[in-house]
Amino acid sequence: MSLAKLSYAERAKRHSNASARALLEVMERKKTNLCVSVDVTTKSEFLSVVDVVGPYICLVKTHVDIIEDFDHDLIEKLRELSVKYDFLIFEDRKFADIGNTVALQYSSGVHKIASWSHITNAHPVPGPSIISGLASVGVPLGRGLLLLAEMSTKGSLATGSYTEEAVRMARANKNFVIGFIAQRRMDGVGASPDESTEEDDFLILTPGVGLDSRGDSMGQQYRTPKEVIVDSGCDVIIVGRGIYGKGNNLDIQTVQAQAERYRTEGWNAYQERIKGT
Ligand code: 5BU
């Protein structure tokens, strides 16, 4: 049986990585597979969005380098909100350099990502050394890494043998790589015919999710939660502008209503998936 048919709770019990387990547990506890991507440029907007979407999400995805007035007070407040509302934090850093450099980028600098972000991600383009570099910092802290096996954008080069190689790199590093940013389940991808991959439980976190639009003017492509969770077997929907909107004026009531809407759509799709035969 594909692990996609198991409940998040059952998968949590079987998982060996602490951050993957924590994410699956919070998804089950709060009945949500919604991750909100909070791509706003000020601390105050960031914190008001997180404060209002908190009850509906399992994960907050950040791009801390776009916040103009970033400081560690923001991280303290984000941590407080993550405890108050029970969610995890994912810095979408997309590391892509040699092992030594990514270890420094992950641990140090202004942002000190490893100290607060449960999950981060990396491009497989440099090869396996990017995983060992990041693992030297992340494993002792119980963190998890996602590899970018595919992207949501038009014309993405992360396809075919590149995606297969990403999955092989993950299989060789299961102590730290907990899954993929991808558009579909990766069961058996890139495996040799005699290789058993049935027990691999890689989480699939999927951006490019929208209910009211099929894309933007800069190459983004959207699919619905049902397409992502039921048809493609992904685990977490990542939604940004579909929830916090496009303009400069945040309408907090709309943000809340949209978070609730995406949470319901995502959870219903998951239930349909695990009940289906
Ligand atoms: P949107 O507003 O829902 O389009 O935002 C999507 C977010 O997901 C945004 O932060 C991107 O950086 C991120 N993203 C993506 O859209 N597509 C990808 O393939 C990857 C990340 Br990887």
mmCIF file of C-alpha atoms and ligand atoms in Angstrom:
data_model
loop_
_atom_site.group_PDB
_atom_site.id
_atom_site.type_symbol
_atom_site.label_atom_id
_atom_site.label_comp_id
_atom_site.label_asym_id
_atom_site.label_seq_id
_atom_site.Cartn_x
_atom_site.Cartn_y
_atom_site.Cartn_z
ATOM 1 C CA MET A 1 0.000 0.000 0.000
ATOM 2 C CA SER A 2 1.271 3.469 -0.831
ATOM 3 C CA LEU A 3 2.077 5.557 2.214
ATOM 4 C CA ALA A 4 -0.156 8.227 0.661
ATOM 5 C CA LYS A 5 -3.106 6.151 1.898
ATOM 6 C CA LEU A 6 -1.941 6.210 5.518
ATOM 7 C CA SER A 7 -3.131 8.897 7.899
ATOM 8 C CA TYR A 8 -0.718 11.618 8.970
ATOM 9 C CA ALA A 9 -0.960 10.150 12.513
ATOM 10 C CA GLU A 10 0.121 6.686 11.389
ATOM 11 C CA ARG A 11 2.980 8.143 9.393
ATOM 12 C CA ALA A 12 4.082 10.213 12.407
ATOM 13 C CA LYS A 13 4.395 7.026 14.484
ATOM 14 C CA ARG A 14 6.662 5.404 11.878
ATOM 15 C CA HIS A 15 8.891 8.380 11.099
ATOM 16 C CA SER A 16 12.439 8.538 12.456
ATOM 17 C CA ASN A 17 13.159 12.254 11.907
ATOM 18 C CA ALA A 18 12.068 14.530 14.781
ATOM 19 C CA SER A 19 10.957 17.456 12.616
ATOM 20 C CA ALA A 20 9.019 15.230 10.176
ATOM 21 C CA ARG A 21 7.310 13.557 13.129
ATOM 22 C CA ALA A 22 6.488 16.895 14.711
ATOM 23 C CA LEU A 23 4.993 18.189 11.458
ATOM 24 C CA LEU A 24 2.855 15.087 10.870
ATOM 25 C CA GLU A 25 1.684 15.195 14.489
ATOM 26 C CA VAL A 26 0.657 18.838 14.326
ATOM 27 C CA MET A 27 -1.176 18.218 11.032
ATOM 28 C CA GLU A 28 -3.206 15.487 12.673
ATOM 29 C CA ARG A 29 -3.757 17.403 15.934
ATOM 30 C CA LYS A 30 -4.985 20.589 14.223
ATOM 31 C CA LYS A 31 -6.560 18.846 11.234
ATOM 32 C CA THR A 32 -4.730 20.971 8.724
ATOM 33 C CA ASN A 33 -2.256 20.439 5.894
ATOM 34 C CA LEU A 34 -2.026 24.160 5.164
ATOM 35 C CA CYS A 35 1.302 25.984 5.170
ATOM 36 C CA VAL A 36 1.031 29.738 4.732
ATOM 37 C CA SER A 37 3.838 31.481 2.889
ATOM 38 C CA VAL A 38 4.087 34.937 4.445
ATOM 39 C CA ASP A 39 5.931 36.942 1.790
ATOM 40 C CA VAL A 40 5.459 40.460 3.160
ATOM 41 C CA THR A 41 8.224 42.986 3.703
ATOM 42 C CA THR A 42 7.703 44.414 7.189
ATOM 43 C CA LYS A 43 7.763 42.891 10.657
ATOM 44 C CA SER A 44 4.384 44.286 11.573
ATOM 45 C CA GLU A 45 2.622 42.919 8.480
ATOM 46 C CA PHE A 46 4.382 39.580 8.935
ATOM 47 C CA LEU A 47 3.326 39.250 12.573
ATOM 48 C CA SER A 48 -0.259 40.328 11.915
ATOM 49 C CA VAL A 49 -0.670 37.743 9.152
ATOM 50 C CA VAL A 50 0.847 34.974 11.296
ATOM 51 C CA ASP A 51 -1.306 35.978 14.266
ATOM 52 C CA VAL A 52 -4.484 35.655 12.236
ATOM 53 C CA VAL A 53 -3.651 32.499 10.237
ATOM 54 C CA GLY A 54 -2.043 30.705 13.211
ATOM 55 C CA PRO A 55 -5.085 28.619 14.201
ATOM 56 C CA TYR A 56 -5.509 27.218 10.661
ATOM 57 C CA ILE A 57 -1.987 26.135 9.762
ATOM 58 C CA CYS A 58 0.565 23.406 10.453
ATOM 59 C CA LEU A 59 3.522 25.423 9.174
ATOM 60 C CA VAL A 60 4.602 29.011 8.472
ATOM 61 C CA LYS A 61 6.915 29.428 5.495
ATOM 62 C CA THR A 62 9.229 32.418 5.654
ATOM 63 C CA HIS A 63 11.594 34.319 3.368
ATOM 64 C CA VAL A 64 13.291 36.267 6.151
ATOM 65 C CA ASP A 65 15.608 38.026 3.717
ATOM 66 C CA ILE A 66 12.713 40.076 2.296
ATOM 67 C CA ILE A 67 11.803 41.640 5.650
ATOM 68 C CA GLU A 68 13.195 45.146 5.654
ATOM 69 C CA ASP A 69 13.245 45.692 9.406
ATOM 70 C CA PHE A 70 14.326 42.133 10.310
ATOM 71 C CA ASP A 71 15.797 41.646 13.776
ATOM 72 C CA HIS A 72 15.814 38.881 16.355
ATOM 73 C CA ASP A 73 12.805 40.309 18.101
ATOM 74 C CA LEU A 74 10.856 39.147 15.051
ATOM 75 C CA ILE A 75 12.155 35.626 15.580
ATOM 76 C CA GLU A 76 11.258 35.743 19.282
ATOM 77 C CA LYS A 77 7.706 36.845 18.431
ATOM 78 C CA LEU A 78 7.408 34.218 15.694
ATOM 79 C CA ARG A 79 8.515 31.568 18.177
ATOM 80 C CA GLU A 80 5.936 32.775 20.710
ATOM 81 C CA LEU A 81 3.221 32.565 18.038
ATOM 82 C CA SER A 82 4.398 29.084 17.041
ATOM 83 C CA VAL A 83 3.905 27.942 20.634
ATOM 84 C CA LYS A 84 0.608 29.807 21.090
ATOM 85 C CA TYR A 85 -0.945 28.415 17.905
ATOM 86 C CA ASP A 86 1.014 25.152 17.635
ATOM 87 C CA PHE A 87 2.740 25.307 14.254
ATOM 88 C CA LEU A 88 6.249 24.694 12.882
ATOM 89 C CA ILE A 89 8.518 27.083 10.970
ATOM 90 C CA PHE A 90 10.025 26.544 7.497
ATOM 91 C CA GLU A 91 12.543 29.045 6.116
ATOM 92 C CA ASP A 92 12.367 28.713 2.319
ATOM 93 C CA ARG A 93 16.074 29.552 1.922
ATOM 94 C CA LYS A 94 16.781 27.396 -1.156
ATOM 95 C CA PHE A 95 20.467 26.873 -0.373
ATOM 96 C CA ALA A 96 22.524 26.152 -3.509
ATOM 97 C CA ASP A 97 26.274 26.446 -2.742
ATOM 98 C CA ILE A 98 29.187 24.242 -1.663
ATOM 99 C CA GLY A 99 28.921 22.419 1.664
ATOM 100 C CA ASN A 100 31.188 24.745 3.614
ATOM 101 C CA THR A 101 29.361 27.879 2.466
ATOM 102 C CA VAL A 102 25.844 26.554 3.066
ATOM 103 C CA ALA A 103 26.821 25.411 6.575
ATOM 104 C CA LEU A 104 27.833 29.022 7.327
ATOM 105 C CA GLN A 105 24.746 30.497 5.633
ATOM 106 C CA TYR A 106 22.534 28.116 7.636
ATOM 107 C CA SER A 107 24.149 28.672 11.044
ATOM 108 C CA SER A 108 25.463 32.249 10.943
ATOM 109 C CA GLY A 109 25.020 35.690 9.405
ATOM 110 C CA VAL A 110 22.201 38.021 10.319
ATOM 111 C CA HIS A 111 19.486 35.385 10.204
ATOM 112 C CA LYS A 112 20.943 32.312 12.032
ATOM 113 C CA ILE A 113 18.305 30.182 10.311
ATOM 114 C CA ALA A 114 19.218 26.869 11.927
ATOM 115 C CA SER A 115 18.581 28.252 15.402
ATOM 116 C CA TRP A 116 14.851 28.830 14.791
ATOM 117 C CA SER A 117 13.677 27.129 11.597
ATOM 118 C CA HIS A 118 12.543 23.516 12.052
ATOM 119 C CA ILE A 119 12.717 22.863 8.324
ATOM 120 C CA THR A 120 14.650 24.419 5.450
ATOM 121 C CA ASN A 121 15.311 23.501 1.831
ATOM 122 C CA ALA A 122 18.083 23.207 -0.732
ATOM 123 C CA HIS A 123 18.588 22.885 -4.460
ATOM 124 C CA PRO A 124 20.217 19.548 -5.307
ATOM 125 C CA VAL A 125 22.265 21.235 -8.051
ATOM 126 C CA PRO A 126 25.652 21.105 -6.202
ATOM 127 C CA GLY A 127 25.278 17.338 -5.555
ATOM 128 C CA PRO A 128 25.301 15.415 -2.224
ATOM 129 C CA SER A 129 27.861 17.698 -0.565
ATOM 130 C CA ILE A 130 25.152 20.318 -0.041
ATOM 131 C CA ILE A 131 23.331 17.817 2.184
ATOM 132 C CA SER A 132 26.423 16.966 4.239
ATOM 133 C CA GLY A 133 27.219 20.667 4.684
ATOM 134 C CA LEU A 134 23.724 21.485 5.932
ATOM 135 C CA ALA A 135 23.506 18.254 7.961
ATOM 136 C CA SER A 136 26.621 19.192 9.930
ATOM 137 C CA VAL A 137 24.571 22.065 11.378
ATOM 138 C CA GLY A 138 21.005 20.732 11.215
ATOM 139 C CA VAL A 139 21.267 17.128 12.421
ATOM 140 C CA PRO A 140 22.545 17.970 15.937
ATOM 141 C CA LEU A 141 19.586 20.372 16.271
ATOM 142 C CA GLY A 142 17.011 17.792 15.102
ATOM 143 C CA ARG A 143 16.174 19.820 11.978
ATOM 144 C CA GLY A 144 14.836 18.515 8.652
ATOM 145 C CA LEU A 145 15.774 19.309 5.065
ATOM 146 C CA LEU A 146 13.620 19.335 1.925
ATOM 147 C CA LEU A 147 15.213 19.002 -1.497
ATOM 148 C CA LEU A 148 13.767 20.958 -4.403
ATOM 149 C CA ALA A 149 12.931 18.073 -6.721
ATOM 150 C CA GLU A 150 10.531 20.132 -8.855
ATOM 151 C CA MET A 151 9.328 23.720 -9.049
ATOM 152 C CA SER A 152 5.931 25.249 -9.734
ATOM 153 C CA THR A 153 7.122 27.716 -12.367
ATOM 154 C CA LYS A 154 6.641 27.562 -16.117
ATOM 155 C CA GLY A 155 9.692 26.172 -17.897
ATOM 156 C CA SER A 156 11.335 24.811 -14.712
ATOM 157 C CA LEU A 157 14.520 22.852 -15.420
ATOM 158 C CA ALA A 158 13.974 20.593 -12.396
ATOM 159 C CA THR A 159 12.444 17.698 -14.334
ATOM 160 C CA GLY A 160 13.331 14.211 -15.576
ATOM 161 C CA SER A 161 16.743 12.896 -14.600
ATOM 162 C CA TYR A 162 17.410 15.958 -12.394
ATOM 163 C CA THR A 163 14.347 15.115 -10.288
ATOM 164 C CA GLU A 164 15.347 11.428 -10.186
ATOM 165 C CA GLU A 165 18.824 12.311 -8.986
ATOM 166 C CA ALA A 166 17.331 14.536 -6.270
ATOM 167 C CA VAL A 167 15.274 11.598 -5.007
ATOM 168 C CA ARG A 168 18.322 9.306 -5.028
ATOM 169 C CA MET A 169 20.242 11.903 -3.008
ATOM 170 C CA ALA A 170 17.399 11.996 -0.484
ATOM 171 C CA ARG A 171 17.301 8.185 -0.147
ATOM 172 C CA ALA A 172 20.999 8.178 0.652
ATOM 173 C CA ASN A 173 20.474 10.799 3.423
ATOM 174 C CA LYS A 174 17.249 9.820 5.162
ATOM 175 C CA ASN A 175 18.511 10.888 8.576
ATOM 176 C CA PHE A 176 18.236 14.534 7.505
ATOM 177 C CA VAL A 177 16.269 14.766 4.234
ATOM 178 C CA ILE A 178 12.594 14.469 5.180
ATOM 179 C CA GLY A 179 11.073 15.129 1.795
ATOM 180 C CA PHE A 180 10.736 17.348 -1.213
ATOM 181 C CA ILE A 181 9.370 20.519 -2.580
ATOM 182 C CA ALA A 182 7.627 18.941 -5.539
ATOM 183 C CA GLN A 183 4.426 18.882 -7.527
ATOM 184 C CA ARG A 184 3.686 15.168 -7.034
ATOM 185 C CA ARG A 185 4.541 12.135 -4.883
ATOM 186 C CA MET A 186 8.009 10.750 -5.468
ATOM 187 C CA ASP A 187 7.384 7.075 -4.570
ATOM 188 C CA GLY A 188 9.829 4.905 -6.508
ATOM 189 C CA VAL A 189 11.168 7.799 -8.624
ATOM 190 C CA GLY A 190 14.739 7.103 -9.774
ATOM 191 C CA ALA A 191 14.871 3.705 -8.014
ATOM 192 C CA SER A 192 16.495 0.698 -9.673
ATOM 193 C CA PRO A 193 14.108 -2.229 -10.411
ATOM 194 C CA ASP A 194 15.475 -4.341 -7.528
ATOM 195 C CA GLU A 195 15.453 -1.505 -4.980
ATOM 196 C CA SER A 196 12.747 -1.557 -2.302
ATOM 197 C CA THR A 197 11.481 1.965 -1.599
ATOM 198 C CA GLU A 198 8.095 1.124 -0.103
ATOM 199 C CA GLU A 199 9.080 2.209 3.390
ATOM 200 C CA ASP A 200 10.480 5.597 2.340
ATOM 201 C CA ASP A 201 8.201 8.254 3.758
ATOM 202 C CA PHE A 202 9.204 11.495 2.107
ATOM 203 C CA LEU A 203 6.886 14.412 2.806
ATOM 204 C CA ILE A 204 5.807 16.356 -0.259
ATOM 205 C CA LEU A 205 5.312 20.084 0.317
ATOM 206 C CA THR A 206 3.791 21.803 -2.676
ATOM 207 C CA PRO A 207 3.781 25.489 -3.632
ATOM 208 C CA GLY A 208 1.797 26.845 -6.553
ATOM 209 C CA VAL A 209 -1.623 26.441 -4.922
ATOM 210 C CA GLY A 210 -4.537 28.769 -5.611
ATOM 211 C CA LEU A 211 -8.301 28.485 -5.791
ATOM 212 C CA ASP A 212 -9.109 31.661 -7.702
ATOM 213 C CA SER A 213 -6.320 31.953 -10.248
ATOM 214 C CA ARG A 214 -4.215 29.656 -12.454
ATOM 215 C CA GLY A 215 -1.039 31.738 -12.273
ATOM 216 C CA ASP A 216 0.589 35.152 -12.116
ATOM 217 C CA SER A 217 2.395 37.334 -14.667
ATOM 218 C CA MET A 218 5.838 36.086 -13.570
ATOM 219 C CA GLY A 219 5.648 32.380 -14.366
ATOM 220 C CA GLN A 220 3.945 31.061 -11.246
ATOM 221 C CA GLN A 221 1.380 28.301 -11.934
ATOM 222 C CA TYR A 222 -1.431 27.393 -9.548
ATOM 223 C CA ARG A 223 -3.373 24.196 -8.982
ATOM 224 C CA THR A 224 -6.200 23.595 -6.531
ATOM 225 C CA PRO A 225 -5.760 21.780 -3.183
ATOM 226 C CA LYS A 226 -7.731 18.849 -4.611
ATOM 227 C CA GLU A 227 -5.444 18.550 -7.651
ATOM 228 C CA VAL A 228 -2.404 18.718 -5.390
ATOM 229 C CA ILE A 229 -3.503 16.440 -2.521
ATOM 230 C CA VAL A 230 -5.810 13.923 -4.238
ATOM 231 C CA ASP A 231 -4.585 13.734 -7.831
ATOM 232 C CA SER A 232 -0.864 14.226 -7.155
ATOM 233 C CA GLY A 233 -0.573 12.697 -3.654
ATOM 234 C CA CYS A 234 1.201 15.674 -2.041
ATOM 235 C CA ASP A 235 1.054 16.207 1.729
ATOM 236 C CA VAL A 236 1.177 19.941 2.465
ATOM 237 C CA ILE A 237 -0.275 22.799 0.428
ATOM 238 C CA ILE A 238 1.762 26.001 0.458
ATOM 239 C CA VAL A 239 -0.338 29.106 -0.141
ATOM 240 C CA GLY A 240 0.859 32.715 -0.209
ATOM 241 C CA ARG A 241 -1.029 35.389 -2.128
ATOM 242 C CA GLY A 242 -4.181 33.260 -2.261
ATOM 243 C CA ILE A 243 -4.405 33.993 1.478
ATOM 244 C CA TYR A 244 -2.801 37.361 2.198
ATOM 245 C CA GLY A 245 -3.708 38.988 -1.139
ATOM 246 C CA LYS A 246 -1.718 41.024 -3.615
ATOM 247 C CA GLY A 247 -2.058 44.652 -2.637
ATOM 248 C CA ASN A 248 -0.302 46.661 0.005
ATOM 249 C CA ASN A 249 -3.288 46.911 2.293
ATOM 250 C CA LEU A 250 -3.775 43.788 4.308
ATOM 251 C CA ASP A 251 -7.410 43.105 5.068
ATOM 252 C CA ILE A 252 -7.085 40.933 8.137
ATOM 253 C CA GLN A 253 -10.652 39.615 8.007
ATOM 254 C CA THR A 254 -10.160 38.445 4.429
ATOM 255 C CA VAL A 255 -6.847 36.844 5.378
ATOM 256 C CA GLN A 256 -8.591 34.893 8.127
ATOM 257 C CA ALA A 257 -11.474 33.839 5.863
ATOM 258 C CA GLN A 258 -9.077 32.677 3.140
ATOM 259 C CA ALA A 259 -6.922 30.732 5.617
ATOM 260 C CA GLU A 260 -10.037 28.975 6.873
ATOM 261 C CA ARG A 261 -11.135 28.262 3.292
ATOM 262 C CA TYR A 262 -7.800 26.753 2.209
ATOM 263 C CA ARG A 263 -7.531 24.757 5.404
ATOM 264 C CA THR A 264 -10.966 23.221 4.782
ATOM 265 C CA GLU A 265 -10.232 22.505 1.106
ATOM 266 C CA GLY A 266 -6.874 20.918 1.948
ATOM 267 C CA TRP A 267 -8.227 18.788 4.771
ATOM 268 C CA ASN A 268 -11.251 17.592 2.792
ATOM 269 C CA ALA A 269 -8.942 16.620 -0.064
ATOM 270 C CA TYR A 270 -6.714 14.648 2.340
ATOM 271 C CA GLN A 271 -9.734 12.823 3.789
ATOM 272 C CA GLU A 272 -10.915 11.974 0.309
ATOM 273 C CA ARG A 273 -7.461 10.596 -0.456
ATOM 274 C CA ILE A 274 -7.116 8.349 2.580
ATOM 275 C CA LYS A 275 -10.671 7.053 2.261
ATOM 276 C CA GLY A 276 -10.373 6.334 -1.482
ATOM 277 C CA THR A 277 -9.593 2.790 -2.567
HETATM 278 P P1 5BU B 1 2.293 32.357 -3.874
HETATM 279 O O1 5BU B 1 1.979 33.745 -3.451
HETATM 280 O O2 5BU B 1 1.276 31.327 -3.342
HETATM 281 O O3 5BU B 1 2.496 32.227 -5.363
HETATM 282 O O4 5BU B 1 3.704 32.054 -3.170
HETATM 283 C C1 5BU B 1 4.377 30.834 -3.317
HETATM 284 C C2 5BU B 1 5.566 30.751 -2.403
HETATM 285 O O5 5BU B 1 6.195 29.490 -2.598
HETATM 286 C C3 5BU B 1 6.646 31.797 -2.633
HETATM 287 O O6 5BU B 1 7.188 32.117 -1.360
HETATM 288 C C4 5BU B 1 7.701 31.105 -3.455
HETATM 289 O O7 5BU B 1 9.012 31.554 -3.139
HETATM 290 C C5 5BU B 1 7.544 29.661 -3.054
HETATM 291 N N1 5BU B 1 7.810 28.690 -4.127
HETATM 292 C C6 5BU B 1 7.060 28.583 -5.261
HETATM 293 O O8 5BU B 1 6.100 29.328 -5.453
HETATM 294 N N2 5BU B 1 7.340 27.624 -6.193
HETATM 295 C C7 5BU B 1 8.373 26.764 -6.058
HETATM 296 O O9 5BU B 1 8.582 25.888 -6.897
HETATM 297 C C8 5BU B 1 9.164 26.900 -4.870
HETATM 298 C C9 5BU B 1 8.857 27.845 -3.932
HETATM 299 BR BR1 5BU B 1 10.542 25.756 -4.618
#
